[in-house]
Short mmCIF file of C-alpha atoms in Angstrom, two decimals:
data_model
loop_
_atom_site.label_atom_id
_atom_site.label_comp_id
_atom_site.label_asym_id
_atom_site.label_seq_id
_atom_site.Cartn_x
_atom_site.Cartn_y
_atom_site.Cartn_z
CA MET A 1 -17.10 -24.31 -1.62
CA TYR A 2 -13.82 -22.59 -0.89
CA ASP A 3 -11.57 -23.33 2.06
CA THR A 4 -10.97 -19.59 2.57
CA ILE A 5 -12.57 -16.48 1.08
CA VAL A 6 -10.77 -13.21 1.66
CA ILE A 7 -12.96 -10.11 1.36
CA GLY A 8 -10.73 -7.30 0.12
CA ALA A 9 -7.79 -7.12 -2.29
CA GLY A 10 -5.50 -4.78 -0.38
CA LEU A 11 -2.11 -5.65 1.06
CA SER A 12 -3.42 -7.55 4.09
CA GLY A 13 -6.01 -9.45 2.07
CA MET A 14 -3.58 -10.51 -0.62
CA LEU A 15 -1.00 -11.63 1.92
CA ALA A 16 -3.60 -13.61 3.88
CA ALA A 17 -4.74 -15.29 0.66
CA ILE A 18 -1.17 -16.16 -0.32
CA GLY A 19 -0.55 -17.67 3.11
CA ARG A 20 -3.65 -19.85 2.88
CA ALA A 21 -2.95 -20.87 -0.73
CA GLU A 22 0.57 -21.94 0.24
CA ARG A 23 -1.03 -24.39 2.63
CA GLY A 24 -2.85 -26.02 -0.25
CA GLU A 25 -6.23 -24.42 0.40
CA LYS A 26 -8.74 -23.43 -2.26
CA VAL A 27 -8.75 -19.64 -1.91
CA LEU A 28 -10.81 -16.82 -3.38
CA VAL A 29 -10.15 -13.08 -3.02
CA LEU A 30 -13.49 -11.31 -3.37
CA ALA A 31 -13.36 -7.52 -3.64
CA LYS A 32 -15.26 -4.58 -5.08
CA GLY A 33 -12.01 -3.30 -6.62
CA HIS A 34 -8.29 -2.89 -6.07
CA GLY A 35 -7.15 -2.03 -2.56
CA VAL A 36 -5.29 1.05 -1.38
CA THR A 37 -2.07 -0.24 -2.96
CA HIS A 38 -3.02 1.75 -6.05
CA TRP A 39 -3.09 4.95 -3.98
CA SER A 40 -0.01 4.30 -1.84
CA THR A 41 3.67 5.02 -2.42
CA GLY A 42 4.54 1.38 -3.14
CA CYS A 43 6.82 1.40 -0.09
CA ILE A 44 6.38 -0.46 3.21
CA ASP A 45 5.92 1.86 6.18
CA LEU A 46 6.36 0.20 9.58
CA LEU A 47 6.32 3.14 11.99
CA ALA A 48 6.90 6.86 11.50
CA ASP A 49 8.76 9.27 13.80
CA VAL A 50 11.27 6.66 14.97
CA ASP A 51 14.77 5.79 13.81
CA ASP A 52 14.41 2.08 14.64
CA PRO A 53 10.97 0.77 13.54
CA LEU A 54 11.30 -2.65 15.17
CA ALA A 55 12.24 -1.18 18.56
CA GLY A 56 9.44 1.34 18.22
CA ILE A 57 6.93 -1.41 17.43
CA ALA A 58 8.01 -3.39 20.51
CA GLN A 59 7.45 -0.34 22.70
CA LEU A 60 4.12 0.41 21.01
CA ALA A 61 2.90 -3.14 21.62
CA ILE A 62 3.64 -2.80 25.35
CA GLN A 63 1.83 0.54 25.64
CA HIS A 64 -1.15 -0.48 23.47
CA PRO A 65 -1.90 -4.22 23.84
CA HIS A 66 -4.85 -4.01 21.41
CA HIS A 67 -2.79 -2.47 18.61
CA PRO A 68 -2.62 -4.70 15.48
CA TYR A 69 1.15 -5.05 15.97
CA ALA A 70 0.59 -6.39 19.49
CA LEU A 71 -2.09 -8.80 18.30
CA ALA A 72 -0.02 -10.16 15.41
CA GLY A 73 3.26 -10.34 17.29
CA PRO A 74 6.85 -9.65 16.17
CA ALA A 75 7.27 -12.98 14.40
CA MET A 76 4.39 -12.25 12.01
CA ILE A 77 5.83 -8.81 11.23
CA GLU A 78 9.23 -10.20 10.30
CA GLN A 79 7.86 -13.25 8.46
CA GLY A 80 5.38 -11.16 6.50
CA ILE A 81 8.08 -8.71 5.42
CA ASP A 82 10.34 -11.60 4.45
CA ARG A 83 7.58 -13.14 2.34
CA ILE A 84 6.86 -9.93 0.44
CA ARG A 85 10.56 -9.37 -0.17
CA ALA A 86 10.89 -12.93 -1.47
CA ILE A 87 7.95 -12.37 -3.83
CA GLY A 88 9.51 -9.14 -5.07
CA GLU A 89 12.90 -10.76 -5.57
CA ALA A 90 11.40 -13.62 -7.57
CA ALA A 91 9.47 -11.13 -9.72
CA GLY A 92 12.56 -9.05 -10.46
CA TYR A 93 11.26 -6.16 -8.34
CA PRO A 94 13.31 -6.30 -5.12
CA PHE A 95 12.68 -4.27 -1.98
CA ALA A 96 15.54 -2.81 0.04
CA GLY A 97 15.58 -1.55 3.59
CA ASN A 98 16.02 -2.57 7.20
CA LEU A 99 13.70 -3.42 10.08
CA ASN A 100 15.96 -1.44 12.40
CA ARG A 101 16.36 1.80 10.44
CA ASN A 102 13.94 3.98 8.56
CA LEU A 103 14.86 5.35 5.18
CA LEU A 104 14.05 8.99 4.40
CA LEU A 105 12.75 9.30 0.85
CA PRO A 106 11.57 12.42 -1.03
CA THR A 107 7.89 12.93 -1.71
CA ALA A 108 6.28 14.71 -4.66
CA LEU A 109 6.40 17.88 -2.53
CA GLY A 110 10.05 17.54 -1.58
CA ALA A 111 9.40 16.50 2.02
CA LEU A 112 11.38 13.60 3.46
CA ARG A 113 9.15 10.70 4.43
CA PRO A 114 10.23 7.80 6.67
CA THR A 115 9.71 4.28 5.39
CA ALA A 116 11.28 0.94 6.27
CA PHE A 117 11.40 -0.76 2.87
CA ALA A 118 11.25 0.66 -0.64
CA PRO A 119 11.57 -0.73 -4.16
CA ALA A 120 15.15 -0.82 -5.39
CA THR A 121 14.10 1.77 -7.98
CA MET A 122 13.75 4.37 -5.16
CA ILE A 123 16.57 3.47 -2.84
CA ALA A 124 19.18 5.88 -4.25
CA GLY A 125 16.94 8.71 -3.06
CA ASP A 126 17.57 8.07 0.64
CA ALA A 127 18.36 11.40 2.31
CA ARG A 128 21.51 9.96 3.88
CA GLN A 129 22.90 9.58 0.36
CA LEU A 130 21.47 12.83 -0.94
CA ARG A 131 23.29 14.77 1.79
CA ASP A 132 26.74 13.66 0.65
CA GLY A 133 27.34 17.06 -0.98
CA ARG A 134 27.15 15.84 -4.56
CA PRO A 135 24.53 17.57 -6.74
CA THR A 136 21.17 15.95 -7.42
CA LEU A 137 18.86 16.74 -10.33
CA ILE A 138 15.08 16.47 -9.98
CA ALA A 139 13.52 16.10 -13.43
CA GLY A 140 10.05 15.55 -14.85
CA PHE A 141 7.71 16.31 -17.70
CA ALA A 142 5.42 19.33 -17.90
CA GLU A 143 2.74 16.95 -19.17
CA LEU A 144 2.72 15.19 -15.77
CA ARG A 145 0.69 17.85 -14.01
CA ASP A 146 1.11 16.72 -10.38
CA PHE A 147 4.91 16.50 -10.38
CA PHE A 148 6.70 19.87 -10.23
CA PRO A 149 10.51 19.53 -10.06
CA PRO A 150 11.26 23.18 -9.04
CA LEU A 151 9.07 22.79 -5.93
CA ILE A 152 10.66 19.46 -5.00
CA ALA A 153 14.20 20.78 -5.49
CA ALA A 154 13.52 23.95 -3.51
CA ASN A 155 12.16 22.00 -0.54
CA LEU A 156 15.08 19.58 -0.67
CA ARG A 157 17.54 22.50 -0.66
CA ALA A 158 15.79 23.86 2.42
CA GLN A 159 16.68 20.55 4.11
CA GLY A 160 20.37 20.73 3.25
CA ILE A 161 20.34 18.75 0.00
CA ALA A 162 22.09 20.12 -3.09
CA ALA A 163 19.24 19.78 -5.57
CA GLU A 164 18.38 21.47 -8.85
CA ALA A 165 15.40 21.09 -11.17
CA ALA A 166 14.82 20.49 -14.87
CA GLN A 167 11.82 19.99 -17.14
CA LEU A 168 12.40 17.29 -19.73
CA THR A 169 11.02 17.34 -23.25
CA LEU A 170 8.52 14.56 -23.80
CA PRO A 171 10.01 12.12 -26.36
CA PRO A 172 8.06 11.75 -29.62
CA THR A 173 4.86 9.75 -29.17
CA GLN A 174 1.59 9.28 -30.99
CA ARG A 175 -0.35 10.33 -27.88
CA GLN A 176 -1.38 13.95 -27.60
CA HIS A 177 -3.54 14.09 -24.48
CA ASP A 178 -3.87 12.67 -20.97
CA PHE A 179 -0.31 11.83 -19.98
CA SER A 180 -1.15 10.14 -16.68
CA PRO A 181 1.48 8.29 -14.60
CA VAL A 182 0.21 4.97 -16.00
CA THR A 183 0.43 6.20 -19.60
CA LEU A 184 3.97 7.44 -19.10
CA ALA A 185 4.95 4.20 -17.37
CA ARG A 186 3.88 2.26 -20.45
CA LEU A 187 5.80 4.66 -22.70
CA CYS A 188 8.96 4.22 -20.61
CA GLU A 189 8.93 0.53 -21.47
CA GLN A 190 9.23 1.38 -25.17
CA PRO A 191 12.94 1.31 -26.23
CA ALA A 192 12.76 4.38 -28.51
CA PHE A 193 11.03 6.50 -25.86
CA ARG A 194 13.54 5.40 -23.23
CA ALA A 195 16.53 6.05 -25.50
CA ASN A 196 15.40 9.63 -26.09
CA LEU A 197 14.86 10.12 -22.37
CA GLY A 198 18.31 8.69 -21.62
CA GLU A 199 19.95 11.10 -24.07
CA GLN A 200 18.32 14.07 -22.37
CA LEU A 201 19.43 12.90 -18.94
CA ALA A 202 23.00 12.31 -20.16
CA ALA A 203 23.15 15.87 -21.51
CA TYR A 204 22.14 17.26 -18.10
CA VAL A 205 24.75 15.08 -16.36
CA ARG A 206 27.51 16.25 -18.70
CA LYS A 207 26.54 19.87 -18.16
CA GLY A 208 25.85 19.87 -14.41
CA GLY A 209 27.92 16.95 -13.11
CA TYR A 210 24.94 15.44 -11.29
CA ALA A 211 25.56 12.29 -9.28
CA ARG A 212 21.89 11.34 -9.07
CA ILE A 213 18.66 12.08 -10.88
CA GLY A 214 15.24 11.91 -9.25
CA LEU A 215 12.38 11.11 -11.62
CA PRO A 216 8.67 10.53 -11.00
CA ALA A 217 7.79 6.90 -10.29
CA ILE A 218 6.70 6.20 -13.85
CA LEU A 219 9.66 4.15 -15.03
CA GLY A 220 7.74 1.14 -16.24
CA LEU A 221 4.82 -0.95 -15.06
CA LYS A 222 6.19 -4.48 -15.40
CA HIS A 223 9.93 -4.00 -15.93
CA ALA A 224 10.81 -1.04 -13.72
CA THR A 225 14.10 -2.46 -12.49
CA GLU A 226 15.33 -2.97 -16.04
CA VAL A 227 14.13 0.50 -17.10
CA VAL A 228 16.00 2.17 -14.24
CA ARG A 229 19.14 0.17 -14.96
CA ASP A 230 19.00 1.12 -18.65
CA LEU A 231 18.50 4.82 -17.89
CA GLN A 232 21.38 4.78 -15.39
CA ASN A 233 23.69 3.34 -18.03
CA ARG A 234 22.59 5.92 -20.58
CA ALA A 235 22.71 8.90 -18.20
CA GLY A 236 25.91 8.02 -16.36
CA ALA A 237 24.28 8.78 -12.99
CA LEU A 238 22.20 7.00 -10.36
CA ILE A 239 18.46 7.14 -10.97
CA PHE A 240 15.82 7.09 -8.26
CA GLU A 241 12.04 7.28 -8.45
CA ILE A 242 9.88 9.64 -6.40
CA PRO A 243 6.31 8.46 -5.68
CA THR A 244 3.67 10.50 -7.47
CA LEU A 245 0.17 11.47 -6.47
CA PRO A 246 -2.42 8.75 -7.16
CA VAL A 247 -2.82 6.73 -9.24
CA SER A 248 0.47 5.28 -8.00
CA VAL A 249 2.44 3.25 -10.52
CA ALA A 250 4.70 1.91 -7.76
CA GLY A 251 1.64 0.81 -5.79
CA MET A 252 0.26 -0.91 -8.88
CA ARG A 253 3.51 -2.83 -9.25
CA LEU A 254 3.30 -4.01 -5.64
CA TYR A 255 -0.25 -5.24 -6.13
CA GLN A 256 0.64 -6.96 -9.40
CA ILE A 257 3.47 -9.06 -7.97
CA LEU A 258 1.15 -10.19 -5.16
CA GLU A 259 -1.62 -11.04 -7.60
CA ASP A 260 0.79 -12.99 -9.81
CA GLU A 261 2.02 -14.95 -6.79
CA LEU A 262 -1.50 -15.80 -5.63
CA LEU A 263 -2.51 -16.99 -9.11
CA ARG A 264 0.68 -19.05 -9.33
CA LEU A 265 -0.33 -20.78 -6.10
CA GLY A 266 -3.75 -21.61 -7.53
CA GLY A 267 -5.78 -18.88 -5.84
CA ARG A 268 -8.58 -16.95 -7.56
CA ILE A 269 -9.42 -13.24 -7.60
CA GLN A 270 -12.87 -11.83 -8.31
CA LEU A 271 -12.99 -8.04 -8.55
CA GLY A 272 -16.26 -6.15 -8.88
CA GLY A 273 -17.85 -8.26 -6.16
CA PHE A 274 -19.14 -5.80 -3.56
CA VAL A 275 -20.19 -7.90 -0.54
CA GLN A 276 -23.56 -6.69 0.74
CA ARG A 277 -24.69 -9.14 3.39
CA ALA A 278 -23.84 -12.34 5.20
CA GLU A 279 -25.51 -15.62 6.11
CA HIS A 280 -24.62 -17.40 9.32
CA ILE A 281 -25.61 -20.28 11.56
CA GLY A 282 -24.95 -19.29 15.15
CA ASP A 283 -21.39 -18.03 15.38
CA THR A 284 -20.36 -19.64 12.07
CA LEU A 285 -20.36 -17.59 8.89
CA VAL A 286 -21.48 -19.84 6.06
CA ALA A 287 -21.97 -17.50 3.07
CA VAL A 288 -21.82 -13.95 1.78
CA PHE A 289 -23.74 -12.32 -1.04
CA SER A 290 -22.11 -9.98 -3.51
CA GLU A 291 -23.55 -7.62 -6.08
CA ALA A 292 -24.01 -9.12 -9.54
CA ALA A 293 -25.91 -8.16 -12.69
CA ALA A 294 -29.57 -7.86 -11.64
CA ARG A 295 -29.05 -10.43 -8.87
CA GLU A 296 -26.96 -11.48 -5.90
CA GLN A 297 -24.15 -14.03 -6.07
CA ARG A 298 -23.77 -16.41 -3.13
CA HIS A 299 -20.26 -17.45 -2.02
CA THR A 300 -19.53 -20.18 0.53
CA ALA A 301 -16.37 -21.05 2.46
CA ARG A 302 -15.21 -22.74 5.65
CA ARG A 303 -12.98 -19.84 6.72
CA TRP A 304 -13.13 -16.09 6.07
CA VAL A 305 -10.81 -13.09 6.27
CA LEU A 306 -12.26 -9.57 6.31
CA ALA A 307 -9.69 -7.20 4.80
CA THR A 308 -11.82 -4.32 3.52
CA GLY A 309 -9.55 -1.58 4.84
CA GLY A 310 -11.95 0.21 7.16
CA ILE A 311 -12.69 3.87 6.46
CA LEU A 312 -9.74 4.21 4.08
CA GLY A 313 -10.76 1.21 1.99
CA GLY A 314 -14.50 1.83 2.08
CA GLY A 315 -15.18 -1.06 4.44
CA VAL A 316 -16.69 1.40 6.93
CA ARG A 317 -19.23 3.96 5.79
CA ALA A 318 -21.35 6.62 7.43
CA THR A 319 -25.14 6.31 7.38
CA PRO A 320 -27.43 9.33 6.89
CA ASP A 321 -28.36 9.27 10.59
CA GLY A 322 -24.74 9.78 11.63
CA HIS A 323 -23.64 6.24 12.47
CA LEU A 324 -20.72 4.24 11.10
CA HIS A 325 -21.48 0.90 9.49
CA GLU A 326 -19.25 -2.07 8.55
CA THR A 327 -20.40 -2.74 5.01
CA ALA A 328 -19.62 -6.41 4.31
CA LEU A 329 -20.67 -8.47 7.35
CA ASP A 330 -22.42 -5.79 9.45
CA LEU A 331 -19.98 -6.40 12.30
CA PRO A 332 -20.10 -4.29 15.48
CA LEU A 333 -17.69 -1.36 15.34
CA GLN A 334 -15.68 0.28 18.07
CA THR A 335 -16.24 3.94 17.21
CA PRO A 336 -16.91 7.33 18.82
CA ASP A 337 -20.48 7.91 20.01
CA GLY A 338 -22.25 10.13 17.50
CA ARG A 339 -20.93 12.35 14.75
CA ALA A 340 -19.85 15.03 17.25
CA GLY A 341 -17.21 12.68 18.64
CA TRP A 342 -15.63 11.80 15.31
CA PHE A 343 -13.25 14.74 15.13
CA ALA A 344 -11.05 16.64 17.56
CA PRO A 345 -11.61 20.42 17.84
CA ARG A 346 -8.29 21.18 16.11
CA PHE A 347 -7.87 20.08 12.49
CA LEU A 348 -4.14 19.35 12.96
CA ASN A 349 -4.66 17.63 16.29
CA THR A 350 -1.48 16.03 17.66
CA HIS A 351 -3.26 12.78 18.50
CA GLY A 352 -5.31 12.62 15.31
CA HIS A 353 -9.08 12.28 15.09
CA PRO A 354 -11.00 9.51 16.92
CA VAL A 355 -12.98 8.51 13.83
CA PHE A 356 -9.86 7.18 12.12
CA GLN A 357 -9.43 4.55 14.82
CA THR A 358 -12.85 3.09 14.01
CA GLY A 359 -12.78 -0.63 13.34
CA VAL A 360 -13.71 -4.08 14.54
CA ARG A 361 -12.61 -5.22 17.98
CA VAL A 362 -11.00 -8.68 17.93
CA ASP A 363 -9.60 -11.37 20.21
CA GLN A 364 -6.02 -12.64 20.19
CA ARG A 365 -6.80 -14.78 17.12
CA LEU A 366 -8.14 -11.74 15.22
CA ARG A 367 -11.74 -12.98 15.45
CA PRO A 368 -14.48 -10.32 15.75
CA LEU A 369 -16.02 -9.42 19.10
CA ASP A 370 -19.13 -7.45 19.99
CA ALA A 371 -19.30 -4.52 22.44
CA ALA A 372 -19.57 -6.93 25.39
CA GLY A 373 -16.49 -8.88 24.30
CA ARG A 374 -18.44 -11.89 23.01
CA LEU A 375 -17.28 -13.75 19.90
CA VAL A 376 -19.35 -12.87 16.81
CA TYR A 377 -17.96 -15.41 14.30
CA GLU A 378 -15.57 -18.22 15.19
CA ASN A 379 -14.43 -18.72 11.57
CA VAL A 380 -13.76 -15.08 10.59
CA GLN A 381 -10.54 -13.10 11.04
CA ILE A 382 -10.14 -9.33 10.69
CA THR A 383 -6.98 -7.78 9.24
CA GLY A 384 -5.42 -4.45 8.31
CA GLY A 385 -7.40 -1.23 8.31
CA ALA A 386 -10.62 -2.99 9.34
CA LEU A 387 -9.17 -3.35 12.87
CA THR A 388 -9.76 -0.85 15.64
CA GLY A 389 -7.21 0.56 18.05
CA TYR A 390 -4.87 2.46 15.77
CA ASP A 391 -4.64 5.27 13.21
CA PRO A 392 -2.57 3.78 10.35
CA ILE A 393 -1.93 7.01 8.44
CA ARG A 394 -0.97 9.16 11.42
CA GLU A 395 1.20 6.42 12.95
CA GLY A 396 2.86 5.66 9.63
CA CYS A 397 2.15 1.93 9.89
CA LEU A 398 -0.41 1.36 7.14
CA GLU A 399 1.56 -1.30 5.26
CA GLY A 400 3.27 -2.75 8.32
CA ALA A 401 0.06 -3.44 10.23
CA ALA A 402 -1.57 -4.81 7.07
CA ILE A 403 1.34 -7.17 6.46
CA ALA A 404 1.59 -8.34 10.08
CA THR A 405 -2.12 -9.10 10.51
CA GLY A 406 -2.57 -10.37 6.95
CA TRP A 407 0.27 -12.82 7.34
CA ALA A 408 -1.01 -13.87 10.77
CA ALA A 409 -4.40 -14.66 9.21
CA GLY A 410 -2.64 -16.54 6.44
CA GLN A 411 -0.82 -18.73 8.95
CA ALA A 412 -3.64 -19.29 11.48
#
């Protein structure tokens, strides 16, 4: 029997597991697959559309007392961020940023996206630096189909940034097909490939006098900081990464440092374990059953954390009769009545769509409640996107809410 089983391997689940493992507990992360880290930018968004995220969160918590930020509290937000930054620092993959000021980083379309913390490999791309009047080069490979430097540069110029574009020649490699972000990230960790790339970048710097070069976030899987430093030395200009469309190499790096930390602390991870049903005695969850080869596997624990990510992570699914269903523990959901209430009449509705606030209602200790406000399980906590009361994508708080509630569950 485990002390704690965490269902879900996203940001909130991994942080909850790390918190419990640090307390000496026997911990298992049980998940059907990797969480949304692999589809995210690899940055930590706290709150969009504000200059000061921490002040904005404080105001949000007053206006919406059931928001995950309000439930977790400011201390869990700050402590959770500090813990992730410490993990990154120890792994040689530091995060830079500020709780009181959003960065503005370029996207793969050339928009400027607010985020509170970003890997050091991206930090030179902050718009406040890009607007210093010095020229910036956006470069990529034609083989990377979803990264188009001319489009990015044009949209940056429209926002007052002196940016130009270039297509690099892919250095010699034995591969001929399928140059995905992950494939290119592995190639960038090969010295010969990186030396050729550095020579090309240096030639552009000598010709155009560029102060910075923006490249797709493919500069290594395990040693990105060293790859960026090497390319900067070769090119004679600052290098910054721009997140790509999924699969996200930067998101994979974030997951990997969390997994490494959990394993170091003695925790276990079991992927491919899709939780199908639960077993309980009264209001105590005693076991869950996951899919296995031609059978079910039974898992037991004293304490549980549900971190399946809600609609975004597949923890909430629609049934053929038009209802929404929590897939792991069959918990009651707070959701619009009927399919007709899921979406607002306007596609680009200012307040988003009601369906994306679907989740589990909880008490102040993050334990699940039913529609009447009664406790469902006394030994289960809900974190991240599985919670109701907020729209993480529209509010720009996906990672922040996951970290705050995940860390709170890890410290409970």
